[in-house]
Coordinates of C-alpha atoms and ligand atoms in Angstrom, one line a residue:
X1 CA 33.9 -13.4 32.1
X2 CA 30.1 -13.6 31.9
X3 CA 28.3 -12.7 35.3
X4 CA 25.1 -14.9 36.5
X5 CA 22.2 -13.4 37.3
X6 CA 20.5 -13.7 41.1
X7 CA 18.9 -16.8 39.6
X8 CA 22.0 -18.4 37.8
X9 CA 20.5 -19.8 35.6
X10 CA 21.2 -17.3 33.1
X11 CA 24.7 -15.1 31.7
X12 CA 24.4 -11.5 30.9
X13 CA 27.5 -10.2 29.4
X14 CA 28.5 -7.1 29.5
X15 CA 27.9 -4.5 27.3
X16 CA 30.2 -1.7 26.3
X17 CA 29.9 1.4 28.0
X18 CA 28.4 4.3 25.5
X19 CA 29.7 7.3 24.3
X20 CA 26.8 9.6 25.0
X21 CA 24.2 9.0 27.4
X22 CA 21.2 7.8 25.6
X23 CA 18.2 9.7 24.4
X24 CA 16.0 10.8 27.3
X25 CA 13.0 9.0 26.4
X26 CA 10.3 8.5 25.6
X27 CA 11.2 8.9 21.9
X28 CA 8.4 8.9 19.0
X29 CA 8.5 8.2 16.0
X30 CA 8.9 10.9 13.5
X31 CA 5.4 12.6 13.5
X32 CA 2.3 11.6 10.4
X33 CA 4.9 7.8 10.4
X34 CA 4.3 5.2 12.5
X35 CA 5.6 1.3 13.7
X36 CA 3.9 -1.3 12.4
X37 CA 3.5 -4.4 15.6
X38 CA 1.1 -7.2 16.0
X39 CA -2.0 -6.2 14.7
X40 CA -1.0 -3.3 12.2
X41 CA 1.8 -5.5 10.3
X42 CA -0.7 -8.2 10.3
X43 CA -3.0 -6.0 8.6
X44 CA -0.3 -4.5 6.3
X45 CA 1.2 -7.4 5.0
X46 CA -2.5 -9.4 4.3
X47 CA -3.5 -6.1 2.6
X48 CA -0.1 -6.2 0.3
X49 CA 0.4 -10.1 0.5
X50 CA -3.6 -10.5 -1.3
X51 CA -3.4 -7.2 -3.6
X52 CA 0.2 -9.1 -5.2
X53 CA -1.7 -13.0 -5.0
X54 CA -4.8 -11.3 -7.2
X55 CA -2.8 -8.7 -9.2
X56 CA -0.6 -11.9 -10.5
X57 CA -4.1 -13.7 -12.0
X58 CA -3.1 -10.6 -14.2
X59 CA -0.2 -11.1 -15.0
X60 CA 1.9 -8.2 -13.4
X61 CA 5.1 -8.5 -12.6
X62 CA 6.2 -7.0 -8.8
X63 CA 8.8 -4.1 -9.2
X64 CA 10.6 -2.6 -6.4
X65 CA 12.2 1.4 -7.6
X66 CA 14.1 3.4 -5.3
X67 CA 13.0 5.4 -2.2
X68 CA 14.1 8.2 -3.7
X69 CA 14.7 9.7 -7.0
X70 CA 15.9 13.0 -8.7
X71 CA 13.4 15.6 -7.8
X72 CA 12.9 16.3 -11.7
X73 CA 11.4 12.8 -11.3
X74 CA 8.1 13.9 -10.3
X75 CA 8.4 18.1 -10.0
X76 CA 8.3 17.9 -14.1
X77 CA 5.8 15.1 -14.5
X78 CA 2.9 15.7 -11.1
X79 CA 2.3 19.4 -12.3
X80 CA 3.3 22.2 -11.1
X81 CA 0.4 23.1 -10.0
X82 CA -0.3 19.9 -8.3
X83 CA -1.1 19.8 -4.3
X84 CA 2.0 17.5 -4.4
X85 CA 4.9 18.9 -5.6
X86 CA 3.9 23.2 -4.3
X87 CA 3.7 21.6 -0.8
X88 CA 3.7 18.0 0.0
X89 CA 7.5 16.6 -0.9
X90 CA 10.3 15.5 1.0
X91 CA 12.8 17.3 -1.1
X92 CA 16.9 17.8 0.1
X93 CA 19.9 18.4 -1.6
X94 CA 21.7 15.4 -0.4
X95 CA 25.8 15.7 0.0
X96 CA 26.9 15.6 -3.2
X97 CA 24.6 18.7 -3.7
X98 CA 22.4 16.9 -6.3
X99 CA 18.8 17.8 -5.8
X100 CA 16.8 14.1 -5.3
X101 CA 12.9 13.7 -3.4
X102 CA 11.2 10.7 -1.3
X103 CA 9.0 9.3 -3.9
X104 CA 5.6 10.6 -2.9
X105 CA 3.6 8.0 -5.5
X106 CA 5.0 5.1 -7.3
X107 CA 4.0 6.2 -11.0
X108 CA 7.1 8.9 -12.2
X109 CA 9.6 6.0 -10.9
X110 CA 7.5 3.2 -12.1
X111 CA 8.0 5.3 -15.6
X112 CA 11.6 6.3 -14.6
X113 CA 12.7 2.6 -15.0
X114 CA 10.5 1.6 -17.8
X115 CA 12.6 3.8 -19.8
X116 CA 15.6 3.5 -17.3
X117 CA 15.9 -0.4 -18.1
X118 CA 15.3 -0.4 -22.0
X119 CA 11.4 -1.4 -21.6
X120 CA 9.7 0.9 -24.0
X121 CA 10.2 -1.6 -26.7
X122 CA 9.2 -4.3 -24.5
X123 CA 5.3 -3.8 -24.3
X124 CA 3.0 -4.4 -22.3
X125 CA 4.7 -4.3 -19.1
X126 CA 1.7 -4.9 -16.7
X127 CA 3.3 -4.0 -13.3
X128 CA 2.6 -4.5 -9.4
X129 CA 4.3 -2.5 -6.7
X130 CA 3.7 -2.1 -2.8
X131 CA 6.2 0.3 -0.5
X132 CA 6.1 3.1 1.5
X133 CA 5.4 7.2 0.2
X134 CA 6.1 10.6 1.6
X135 CA 4.2 13.6 1.8
X136 CA 4.8 16.3 3.8
X137 CA 0.6 16.2 4.9
X138 CA -1.7 18.0 8.0
X139 CA -1.6 13.7 10.4
X140 CA -4.8 12.6 10.8
X141 CA -6.8 9.8 10.5
X142 CA -5.9 7.9 7.1
X143 CA -3.2 10.7 5.8
X144 CA 0.8 10.0 7.8
X145 CA 4.2 11.5 5.9
X146 CA 5.4 7.3 5.9
X147 CA 2.4 6.0 4.2
X148 CA 2.7 3.0 2.4
X149 CA 1.1 2.6 -1.7
X150 CA 0.3 -0.5 -3.7
X151 CA -0.1 -0.2 -7.0
X152 CA -0.7 -1.1 -10.0
X153 CA 0.9 0.0 -14.1
X154 CA -0.6 -1.3 -17.8
X155 CA 1.6 0.2 -19.3
X156 CA 2.2 0.6 -23.8
X157 CA -1.8 -0.3 -24.2
X158 CA -4.1 2.4 -25.2
X159 CA -7.1 0.3 -25.5
X160 CA -10.1 0.4 -23.2
X161 CA -9.9 -2.6 -22.2
X162 CA -6.8 -1.6 -20.8
X163 CA -8.3 0.7 -18.6
X164 CA -11.0 -1.6 -17.8
X165 CA -9.1 -4.3 -16.5
X166 CA -7.4 -1.9 -14.1
X167 CA -10.5 -1.1 -12.6
X168 CA -10.9 -4.7 -12.0
X169 CA -8.2 -5.9 -10.7
X170 CA -8.4 -3.2 -7.4
X171 CA -11.5 -4.5 -7.2
X172 CA -11.5 -7.7 -7.1
X173 CA -8.4 -6.9 -4.6
X174 CA -11.2 -5.4 -2.0
X175 CA -13.1 -7.9 -2.9
X176 CA -10.3 -10.8 -2.2
X177 CA -9.8 -7.7 1.4
X178 CA -13.9 -8.6 1.7
X179 CA -14.5 -4.7 1.5
X180 CA -15.9 -4.4 -2.1
X181 CA -19.3 -3.4 -0.4
X182 CA -18.4 -1.3 1.2
X183 CA -16.7 1.5 -1.0
X184 CA -18.2 2.6 -4.8
X185 CA -16.2 3.0 -8.0
X186 CA -16.8 6.4 -9.1
X187 CA -15.8 7.0 -12.3
X188 CA -15.1 10.0 -15.2
X189 CA -13.6 10.7 -18.3
X190 CA -11.2 14.4 -18.6
X191 CA -11.4 12.4 -22.2
X192 CA -8.3 13.1 -24.9
X193 CA -6.3 16.5 -25.7
X194 CA -8.6 18.1 -27.4
X195 CA -11.6 17.6 -25.4
X196 CA -10.0 19.0 -22.5
X197 CA -8.9 21.9 -23.8
X198 CA -11.9 23.4 -25.1
X199 CA -13.0 22.5 -21.8
X200 CA -10.5 24.2 -19.8
X201 CA -11.3 26.9 -21.7
X202 CA -15.9 26.8 -20.7
X203 CA -14.3 26.4 -16.8
X204 CA -11.6 29.6 -17.3
X205 CA -15.1 31.6 -18.1
X206 CA -16.9 30.6 -15.6
X207 CA -14.3 30.5 -12.3
X208 CA -13.3 33.9 -13.9
X209 CA -17.1 35.0 -14.2
X210 CA -16.8 33.6 -10.1
X211 CA -13.1 35.5 -9.1
X212 CA -14.4 36.7 -6.6
X213 CA -15.0 33.8 -4.5
X214 CA -12.3 31.6 -5.1
X215 CA -9.3 31.0 -3.1
X216 CA -5.8 32.3 -3.3
X217 CA -4.7 29.2 -4.0
X218 CA -7.0 28.2 -6.9
X219 CA -7.4 32.1 -8.6
X220 CA -3.0 30.6 -8.9
X221 CA -4.7 28.1 -10.7
X222 CA -7.9 29.4 -12.8
X223 CA -4.2 30.7 -14.5
X224 CA -2.4 27.5 -15.2
X225 CA -4.5 24.9 -15.1
X226 CA -8.1 25.6 -14.1
X227 CA -9.5 21.5 -14.2
X228 CA -6.2 21.7 -10.4
X229 CA -9.4 23.8 -9.4
X230 CA -11.9 20.8 -9.6
X231 CA -9.5 19.2 -6.9
X232 CA -9.8 21.7 -4.3
X233 CA -10.2 20.5 -0.8
X234 CA -11.4 24.5 0.0
X235 CA -15.1 25.0 1.4
X236 CA -15.6 28.2 -0.9
X237 CA -14.2 26.7 -3.7
X238 CA -15.9 23.3 -3.9
X239 CA -19.4 25.3 -2.8
X240 CA -18.4 27.1 -6.8
X241 CA -17.3 23.3 -8.4
X242 CA -20.8 22.3 -8.0
X243 CA -22.2 24.2 -10.5
X244 CA -19.3 24.3 -12.5
X245 CA -19.8 22.7 -16.2
X246 CA -18.2 19.7 -16.7
X247 CA -16.5 18.0 -19.8
X248 CA -19.4 15.3 -21.2
X249 CA -20.9 18.5 -24.3
X250 CA -16.7 19.0 -25.0
X251 CA -15.4 14.8 -25.6
X252 CA -15.1 14.6 -28.9
X253 CA -16.6 11.9 -30.6
X254 CA -13.4 10.2 -29.5
X255 CA -13.5 10.1 -26.5
X256 CA -16.5 9.4 -25.9
X257 CA -16.4 6.4 -27.3
X258 CA -12.9 5.4 -25.5
X259 CA -14.9 6.0 -22.4
X260 CA -18.5 4.3 -23.5
X261 CA -15.3 1.3 -24.2
X262 CA -14.3 1.4 -21.1
X263 CA -18.0 1.4 -19.2
X264 CA -19.0 -1.7 -21.5
X265 CA -16.2 -3.5 -20.5
X266 CA -17.2 -3.2 -17.2
X267 CA -20.0 -3.3 -17.8
X268 CA -19.0 -7.3 -19.0
X269 CA -17.0 -8.7 -16.6
X270 CA -19.9 -6.8 -13.3
X271 CA -17.9 -4.0 -12.1
X272 CA -20.2 -1.8 -10.7
X273 CA -19.7 1.9 -11.2
X274 CA -20.9 5.5 -10.6
X275 CA -20.8 8.6 -12.9
X276 CA -18.5 10.6 -10.5
X277 CA -17.9 13.9 -13.7
X278 CA -16.1 16.0 -10.3
X279 CA -12.9 13.0 -10.7
X280 CA -10.0 14.5 -12.1
X281 CA -7.3 13.1 -10.5
X282 CA -4.3 16.0 -8.3
X283 CA -2.2 15.1 -10.8
X284 CA -1.7 16.2 -14.2
X285 CA -0.4 13.6 -16.2
X286 CA -3.5 11.8 -16.7
X287 CA -6.1 11.9 -20.0
X288 CA -9.4 9.5 -20.0
X289 CA -9.9 7.1 -17.9
X290 CA -10.0 8.7 -14.2
X291 CA -11.4 6.9 -11.4
X292 CA -12.1 6.3 -7.1
X293 CA -12.7 3.5 -4.8
X294 CA -14.3 5.6 -2.2
X295 CA -15.4 4.4 0.8
X296 CA -18.0 6.3 3.4
X297 CA -16.3 4.3 6.8
X298 CA -13.7 6.3 6.5
X299 CA -14.4 9.8 7.7
X300 CA -12.1 12.8 5.6
X301 CA -10.0 10.2 3.9
X302 CA -12.5 8.5 1.9
X303 CA -10.8 7.3 -1.1
X304 CA -8.5 4.2 -1.1
X305 CA -8.1 3.7 -4.5
X306 CA -7.5 5.8 -7.2
X307 CA -5.9 6.1 -10.6
X308 CA -6.3 6.4 -14.1
X309 CA -4.9 6.6 -17.7
X310 CA -1.8 8.8 -18.2
X311 CA -1.0 8.1 -21.6
X312 CA 1.3 11.5 -21.9
X313 CA 4.1 10.5 -19.0
X314 CA 7.0 7.8 -20.6
X315 CA 6.9 10.5 -22.9
X316 CA 8.4 13.0 -20.6
X317 CA 10.6 10.7 -18.7
X318 CA 11.8 9.9 -22.0
X319 CA 10.9 7.6 -23.7
X320 CA 8.3 7.9 -27.7
X321 CA 5.1 8.0 -26.6
X322 CA 3.6 4.4 -24.7
X323 CA 0.1 4.9 -23.6
X324 CA -0.6 3.9 -19.9
X325 CA -3.1 3.3 -17.5
X326 CA -3.3 2.5 -13.3
X327 CA -3.8 2.8 -9.7
X328 CA -2.3 3.3 -6.4
X329 CA -4.5 3.1 -3.4
X330 CA -3.6 3.5 0.8
X331 CA -2.4 0.3 1.8
X332 CA -3.6 2.2 6.4
X333 CA -6.9 3.4 4.5
X334 CA -7.6 -0.8 3.7
X335 CA -6.0 -1.3 6.4
X336 CA -8.4 -0.1 8.2
X337 CA -11.1 -1.0 6.9
X338 CA -11.0 -4.7 6.9
X339 CA -13.1 -6.7 9.3
X340 CA -10.9 -8.2 11.9
X341 CA -6.9 -9.0 11.2
X342 CA -5.5 -11.6 10.2
X343 CA -4.8 -14.2 13.4
X344 CA -1.0 -15.5 12.7
X345 CA -0.7 -18.7 12.9
X346 CA -1.1 -21.2 15.9
X347 CA 2.4 -22.6 17.2
X348 CA 3.7 -26.0 18.2
X349 CA 5.7 -25.4 21.5
X350 CA 8.7 -28.3 21.9
X351 CA 9.5 -29.3 24.6
X352 CA 12.2 -30.9 26.0
X353 CA 12.3 -32.0 29.0
X354 CA 15.9 -32.6 30.4
X355 CA 18.7 -30.8 28.9
X356 CA 19.8 -34.3 27.6
X357 CA 16.4 -34.1 25.8
X358 CA 17.2 -30.8 24.4
X359 CA 19.2 -31.3 21.4
X360 CA 16.3 -34.0 20.0
X361 CA 14.3 -32.2 20.7
X362 CA 16.2 -29.3 19.0
X363 CA 15.8 -31.9 15.7
X364 CA 12.1 -31.9 16.1
X365 CA 11.9 -28.2 16.5
X366 CA 13.9 -28.1 12.9
X367 CA 12.3 -30.9 11.1
X368 CA 8.6 -29.1 12.8
X369 CA 9.9 -25.3 10.5
X370 CA 11.9 -27.4 7.7
X371 CA 7.5 -28.6 6.7
X372 CA 6.4 -25.0 6.9
X373 CA 5.2 -24.9 10.4
X374 CA 5.8 -21.9 12.6
X375 CA 7.0 -24.2 15.5
X376 CA 9.1 -22.6 18.6
X377 CA 10.4 -24.2 22.0
X378 CA 11.7 -22.1 24.6
X379 CA 15.6 -20.6 25.1
X380 CA 15.3 -22.5 29.2
X381 CA 12.9 -23.4 31.8
X382 CA 12.0 -26.6 33.1
X383 CA 8.9 -28.5 31.9
X384 CA 6.4 -26.2 34.1
X385 CA 7.2 -23.2 32.4
X386 CA 7.6 -24.8 29.8
X387 CA 4.0 -25.2 28.9
X388 CA 3.3 -21.7 30.4
X389 CA 4.9 -20.6 27.9
X390 CA 3.5 -22.8 25.2
X391 CA -0.8 -21.0 26.6
X392 CA 0.5 -17.8 26.9
X393 CA 1.6 -18.4 22.7
X394 CA -1.5 -19.8 22.1
X395 CA 0.3 -23.0 20.6
X396 CA -2.5 -25.4 19.0
X397 CA 0.1 -28.3 20.4
X398 CA 2.6 -29.3 22.6
X399 CA 5.5 -31.8 21.3
X400 CA 7.1 -33.0 25.3
X401 CA 10.3 -35.1 24.6
X402 CA 11.3 -37.4 27.2
X403 CA 14.1 -39.5 27.8
X404 CA 12.3 -42.3 27.5
X405 CA 10.0 -41.2 25.0
X406 CA 13.7 -40.2 23.2
X407 CA 14.9 -43.6 22.7
X408 CA 11.5 -45.1 22.2
X409 CA 10.8 -42.6 18.7
X410 CA 8.7 -40.9 19.5
X411 CA 7.1 -37.4 21.0
X412 CA 4.3 -37.2 23.8
X413 CA 1.7 -34.8 21.5
X414 CA -0.9 -32.7 23.6
X415 CA -3.4 -31.0 21.7
X416 CA -3.2 -28.4 24.2
X417 CA -6.8 -27.1 23.0
X418 CA -8.5 -30.7 24.6
X419 CA -6.0 -31.9 26.7
X420 CA -5.4 -34.7 24.9
X421 CA -1.5 -36.7 24.3
X422 CA -1.3 -38.7 21.9
X423 CA 2.8 -40.5 21.3
X424 CA 3.8 -40.0 17.5
X425 CA 6.9 -41.6 15.8
X426 CA 9.3 -38.3 15.5
X427 CA 9.4 -39.2 11.8
X428 CA 5.9 -38.4 11.3
X429 CA 5.4 -36.1 13.4
X430 CA 5.6 -33.0 10.6
X431 CA 2.7 -34.8 8.7
X432 CA 0.6 -35.4 11.5
X433 CA 0.6 -31.7 13.2
X434 CA 0.5 -30.1 9.6
Ligands
LIG501 P1 -6.3 12.9 -1.3 O1 -7.5 13.6 -2.4 O2 -7.2 11.7 -0.3 O3 -5.4 13.8 -0.6 P2 -4.6 12.0 -3.6 O4 -5.1 12.1 -4.4 O5 -3.4 12.7 -3.1 O6 -5.5 11.7 -1.8 P3 -3.1 9.5 -4.5 O7 -2.3 10.6 -5.1 O8 -3.9 9.9 -5.4 O9 -4.0 10.4 -3.9 O10 -3.2 8.8 -3.7 C1 -3.9 7.3 -4.0 C2 -4.2 6.8 -2.7 O11 -2.8 6.4 -1.7 C3 -4.8 7.5 -1.7 O12 -6.4 7.8 -2.5 C4 -5.3 6.9 -0.4 O13 -5.6 5.9 0.1 C5 -4.1 6.9 -0.5 N1 -2.4 8.6 0.2 C6 -2.4 9.8 -0.4 N2 -2.5 10.5 1.1 C7 -2.0 9.5 1.8 C8 -2.1 10.0 3.1 N3 -0.7 11.5 3.1 N4 -1.9 9.1 4.3 C9 -2.5 7.9 3.8 N5 -2.5 7.3 3.1 C10 -2.7 8.3 1.3
LIG502 MG1 -3.5 14.0 -1.1

């Protein structure tokens, strides 16, 4: 038998005694992770919903790939000297002895999925995704260990128009979120393979000359991937990078024509950009276009949306050579830029007057919900308590149902802002309250 509480109003059911003592409070989330509750959750959802809708207008379908993959999916493709692979991956051996990694980014998994699902002959594929990513980083504002990204991939298009469309879609999302004016698009080209090997040689010459001033880490990069030095966050490296040669004089005619094409399309679409020869991106698979939307409103973590062309990645994943371009954006950083979180829609409070009115009130409650209206009925309480509750949940109206009203087939609807009250036939409630 359930035991009645002191008020005698509701029953508390006994629960089984836990076998272990409870955790000693306060139990905290893992460092660098966060709970999304209330306003945080609404901001987060708003970013995803807005991005998904804009991406759909560009013809994108949404893909969801697993949150963990074989470690090789990332280790082999992101670049063995990239920050992500050298120090940020959450990799572990599972119980079967396989090395798996919590995904640090979305593109490698999408390309793996393209190949696994035999879609490399069904191109182009236009893909939108949203979900959590994991990187072992030093947590700070705008930088977490579990964070979330939205992303876009246009796979199977070699034309500069695809680069411009990917960027325009990103810009469209920032515009729809009301934050485009807070960001600047920085654009660069990494050229084709020939441009890059010429540029690489120029960088090796330059950084070798300044070898003594380079950070330990960049000395390794100098041997293995000198372009990565341009992305270094070390202050001493950054000073050298400021005067490093740029790729422009090393671009082949093809690479230059491609870059000009991207810029021409962006001009035509009306997406403003600033050329920045220092944008190189942190992962190895990029070529040609590289871009970042940056803001000065988030302190050091100023990049909100970033991407580029990655023509080599699908082939590295075991598919045929397949051109592709895409980007990813940090949802937390976008959410922080939103002026105000979108409000939760105000509910309708359904209020039975007396126990006998509750079944009819439940019918009304469900009819409103079927009509897509947010409606709530308190689980218990007298009229005064229920009205207090309606105000507490900021209901826009209360639907009051007394036995006489029910007999007459009406409800008293009280506008909780104006206090005005009118009788409305039960059948008309969903339409009148919408
Ligand atoms: P950063 O230079 O800030 O480390 P990144 O080059 O590592 O960025 P990308 O891999 O391009 O970032 O990821 C795309 C976007 O995802 C970033 O521009 C940022 O908005 C977001 N992002 C990346 N890492 C994190 C993180 N640890 N926490 C929150 N957001 C992140
Ligand atoms: Mg990073």
